[in-house]
Coordinates of C-alpha atoms in Angstrom, one line a residue:
X1 CA 132.4 61.7 167.6
X2 CA 129.1 60.1 168.7
X3 CA 128.3 63.2 170.9
X4 CA 129.0 65.5 167.9
X5 CA 126.6 63.4 165.8
X6 CA 123.9 63.5 168.4
X7 CA 124.3 67.2 168.8
X8 CA 124.0 67.8 165.0
X9 CA 120.9 65.6 164.9
X10 CA 119.3 67.6 167.7
X11 CA 120.1 70.9 166.1
X12 CA 118.8 69.8 162.7
X13 CA 115.6 68.4 164.2
X14 CA 115.0 71.7 166.1
X15 CA 115.6 73.7 163.0
X16 CA 112.9 71.6 161.3
X17 CA 110.4 72.5 164.0
X18 CA 110.8 69.6 166.3
X19 CA 110.4 69.8 170.1
X20 CA 113.8 70.0 171.7
X21 CA 112.8 68.1 174.9
X22 CA 111.2 65.3 173.1
X23 CA 114.1 65.0 170.7
X24 CA 116.6 64.9 173.6
X25 CA 114.5 62.3 175.4
X26 CA 114.3 60.1 172.3
X27 CA 118.1 60.3 171.8
X28 CA 118.7 59.4 175.4
X29 CA 116.5 56.3 175.0
X30 CA 118.2 55.4 171.7
X31 CA 121.6 55.8 173.4
X32 CA 120.6 53.6 176.3
X33 CA 119.1 50.9 174.0
X34 CA 122.3 50.9 171.9
X35 CA 124.4 50.6 175.1
X36 CA 122.3 47.7 176.3
X37 CA 122.7 45.8 173.0
X38 CA 126.5 46.5 173.1
X39 CA 126.8 45.1 176.6
X40 CA 124.7 42.1 175.8
X41 CA 126.9 41.3 172.7
X42 CA 130.1 41.8 174.7
X43 CA 129.0 39.5 177.5
X44 CA 128.0 36.9 174.9
X45 CA 131.4 37.1 173.2
X46 CA 133.4 37.3 176.4
X47 CA 134.1 33.6 177.0
X48 CA 135.7 33.3 173.5
X49 CA 137.5 36.5 173.9
X50 CA 139.0 35.5 177.3
X51 CA 139.9 32.1 176.0
X52 CA 141.9 33.6 173.1
X53 CA 143.7 36.0 175.3
X54 CA 144.5 33.4 177.9
X55 CA 146.0 31.3 175.1
X56 CA 148.1 34.2 173.9
X57 CA 149.3 34.9 177.5
X58 CA 150.1 31.3 178.1
X59 CA 152.1 31.0 174.9
X60 CA 153.9 34.3 175.8
X61 CA 154.8 33.2 179.3
X62 CA 156.0 29.8 178.0
X63 CA 158.4 31.6 175.6
X64 CA 159.5 34.0 178.4
X65 CA 160.2 31.0 180.7
X66 CA 162.3 29.3 178.0
X67 CA 164.5 32.4 177.7
X68 CA 164.6 33.7 181.2
X69 CA 163.7 30.6 183.3
X70 CA 167.1 30.1 184.9
X71 CA 167.3 33.7 186.1
X72 CA 163.7 33.7 187.3
X73 CA 164.2 30.4 189.2
X74 CA 167.3 31.8 190.8
X75 CA 165.4 34.9 191.8
X76 CA 162.7 32.8 193.4
X77 CA 165.2 30.7 195.2
X78 CA 166.9 33.8 196.8
X79 CA 163.5 35.3 197.6
X80 CA 162.3 32.2 199.5
X81 CA 165.7 31.9 201.3
X82 CA 165.3 35.5 202.5
X83 CA 161.7 34.8 203.6
X84 CA 162.6 31.7 205.5
X85 CA 165.7 33.1 207.1
X86 CA 163.9 36.2 208.4
X87 CA 161.1 34.0 209.8
X88 CA 163.6 31.7 211.6
X89 CA 165.6 34.6 212.9
X90 CA 162.5 36.3 214.3
X91 CA 161.3 33.2 216.1
X92 CA 164.7 32.6 217.6
X93 CA 165.1 36.2 218.6
X94 CA 161.7 36.3 220.3
X95 CA 162.5 33.2 222.3
X96 CA 165.7 34.8 223.7
X97 CA 164.4 38.4 224.3
X98 CA 161.5 40.0 226.2
X99 CA 160.0 41.4 223.0
X100 CA 160.6 45.1 223.9
X101 CA 163.1 45.9 221.2
X102 CA 161.9 48.8 218.9
X103 CA 164.8 48.3 216.5
X104 CA 163.9 44.6 216.0
X105 CA 160.2 45.5 215.6
X106 CA 161.0 48.1 212.9
X107 CA 163.4 45.8 211.0
X108 CA 161.0 42.9 211.1
X109 CA 158.2 45.1 209.8
X110 CA 160.5 46.2 206.9
X111 CA 161.5 42.6 206.2
X112 CA 157.9 41.6 205.9
X113 CA 157.2 44.5 203.5
X114 CA 160.3 43.7 201.5
X115 CA 159.3 40.0 201.1
X116 CA 155.9 41.0 199.9
X117 CA 157.3 43.5 197.4
X118 CA 159.8 40.9 196.2
X119 CA 157.0 38.4 195.6
X120 CA 155.2 41.1 193.6
X121 CA 158.4 41.7 191.5
X122 CA 158.6 37.9 190.8
X123 CA 154.9 37.8 189.6
X124 CA 155.4 40.8 187.4
X125 CA 158.6 39.4 185.9
X126 CA 157.1 36.0 185.1
X127 CA 154.2 37.6 183.3
X128 CA 156.4 39.9 181.3
X129 CA 155.6 43.2 183.0
X130 CA 159.1 44.4 183.2
X131 CA 158.3 48.1 183.8
X132 CA 156.0 47.2 186.6
X133 CA 158.6 45.0 188.1
X134 CA 161.2 47.8 188.0
X135 CA 158.8 50.2 189.7
X136 CA 158.3 47.7 192.6
X137 CA 162.0 47.1 192.6
X138 CA 162.5 50.8 193.4
X139 CA 160.2 50.3 196.4
X140 CA 162.3 47.3 197.4
X141 CA 165.5 49.5 197.2
X142 CA 163.8 52.1 199.4
X143 CA 162.9 49.5 202.0
X144 CA 166.5 48.3 202.0
X145 CA 167.9 51.8 202.5
X146 CA 165.5 52.4 205.4
X147 CA 166.5 49.1 207.0
X148 CA 170.2 50.0 206.7
X149 CA 169.5 53.4 208.3
X150 CA 167.6 52.0 211.2
X151 CA 170.0 49.1 211.7
X152 CA 173.0 51.5 212.1
X153 CA 171.2 54.0 214.2
X154 CA 170.0 54.3 217.8
X155 CA 166.8 52.6 218.9
X156 CA 165.2 56.1 219.2
X157 CA 165.2 56.4 215.3
X158 CA 163.3 53.1 215.1
X159 CA 160.8 54.4 217.6
X160 CA 160.3 57.5 215.5
X161 CA 159.9 55.3 212.4
X162 CA 157.2 53.2 214.0
X163 CA 155.4 56.1 215.5
X164 CA 155.4 58.0 212.2
X165 CA 152.7 55.6 210.9
X166 CA 150.3 57.6 213.1
X167 CA 151.2 60.8 211.1
X168 CA 150.7 58.9 207.9
X169 CA 147.4 57.5 209.1
X170 CA 146.0 60.9 209.9
X171 CA 147.0 62.3 206.5
X172 CA 145.4 59.2 204.8
X173 CA 142.2 59.7 206.9
X174 CA 141.9 63.3 205.7
X175 CA 142.1 62.2 202.1
X176 CA 139.7 59.4 202.8
X177 CA 137.2 61.7 204.3
X178 CA 137.3 63.9 201.2
X179 CA 136.7 61.2 198.6
X180 CA 135.0 58.2 200.4
X181 CA 131.5 59.4 199.7
X182 CA 132.2 59.5 196.0
X183 CA 133.6 56.0 196.2
X184 CA 130.6 54.7 198.1
X185 CA 132.2 54.3 201.5
X186 CA 131.2 55.6 204.9
X187 CA 133.0 58.5 206.5
X188 CA 135.1 58.2 209.7
X189 CA 133.1 59.5 212.6
X190 CA 133.9 62.8 214.2
X191 CA 135.1 61.0 217.2
X192 CA 137.5 58.8 215.2
X193 CA 138.9 61.8 213.3
X194 CA 139.3 63.7 216.6
X195 CA 141.3 60.7 218.0
X196 CA 143.5 60.5 214.9
X197 CA 144.2 64.2 215.1
X198 CA 145.0 64.1 218.8
X199 CA 147.5 61.3 218.4
X200 CA 149.0 63.2 215.5
X201 CA 149.3 66.4 217.5
X202 CA 150.7 64.6 220.5
X203 CA 153.6 63.2 218.4
X204 CA 154.2 66.6 216.7
X205 CA 154.4 68.2 220.1
X206 CA 156.8 65.5 221.3
X207 CA 159.2 65.4 218.3
X208 CA 158.7 68.9 216.8
X209 CA 156.9 70.4 213.8
X210 CA 159.2 68.6 211.2
X211 CA 157.9 65.2 212.4
X212 CA 154.7 65.8 210.5
X213 CA 156.5 66.0 207.2
X214 CA 157.1 63.0 204.9
X215 CA 160.2 61.3 206.2
X216 CA 159.9 63.3 209.3
X217 CA 161.0 60.3 211.4
X218 CA 164.5 60.5 209.8
X219 CA 165.1 64.1 210.8
X220 CA 167.9 63.4 213.3
X221 CA 169.9 61.5 210.7
X222 CA 170.4 64.8 208.7
X223 CA 172.5 67.7 209.7
X224 CA 171.1 70.0 207.1
X225 CA 168.2 72.3 208.0
X226 CA 165.7 71.4 205.2
X227 CA 163.3 68.5 205.9
X228 CA 164.6 65.0 205.3
X229 CA 163.8 63.5 201.9
X230 CA 164.9 60.2 200.3
X231 CA 166.3 62.0 197.3
X232 CA 168.8 64.2 199.1
X233 CA 172.3 64.1 197.9
X234 CA 174.9 61.4 198.4
X235 CA 176.4 63.2 201.4
X236 CA 173.3 62.5 203.4
X237 CA 173.1 59.4 205.5
X238 CA 170.0 57.6 204.1
X239 CA 171.2 57.7 200.4
X240 CA 174.8 57.1 201.4
X241 CA 173.8 53.9 203.1
X242 CA 172.3 52.6 199.8

């Protein structure tokens, strides 16, 4: 609406014989001056605004705790038990083994990720962000399914899972290179990108072309020809294990 107003003012001024460049410059200056005043006013009012909304949020979270407190406390109890149990198991396992266990490494990595996601779910629930908590819960479900798949499979599947991070890193690096300049970050050097690609290509050569796909590490778990996906039907192993 403001842009339309400015455009109409420019057109009317030009029709009355005004210089278009000078009019445009004057409008730019006026726009910047108005923006500066608005920002100054916003910053001046910000402490009161934040205080009011913090009070609203505190009252809301108190009411939420009164209604859902027992369930939230039980969730936190279970989350902490899972965290501490995994930590103790890992320490005990490392003391009894030589540390060269790919399945153990993969499952511990998944457990750490799951504990982090579970903590995020808890924070979202306590602040009333149910939809966000549900979204993170789906991630937790995905991690659990992967853990069941790795735990019931040969160690070679765990190795594929761990090495597939190299594939994901290369894809992420390509996207990063495309957008990092616009975001104000530095590019990866040509040498770094060449190293990422070489590691990527070596793994594809070792495990086959399908390894570069999403979920490519899980290929041997599927008998069907299409690439493995998490959403494949209940007859496939990953989803069946959930």
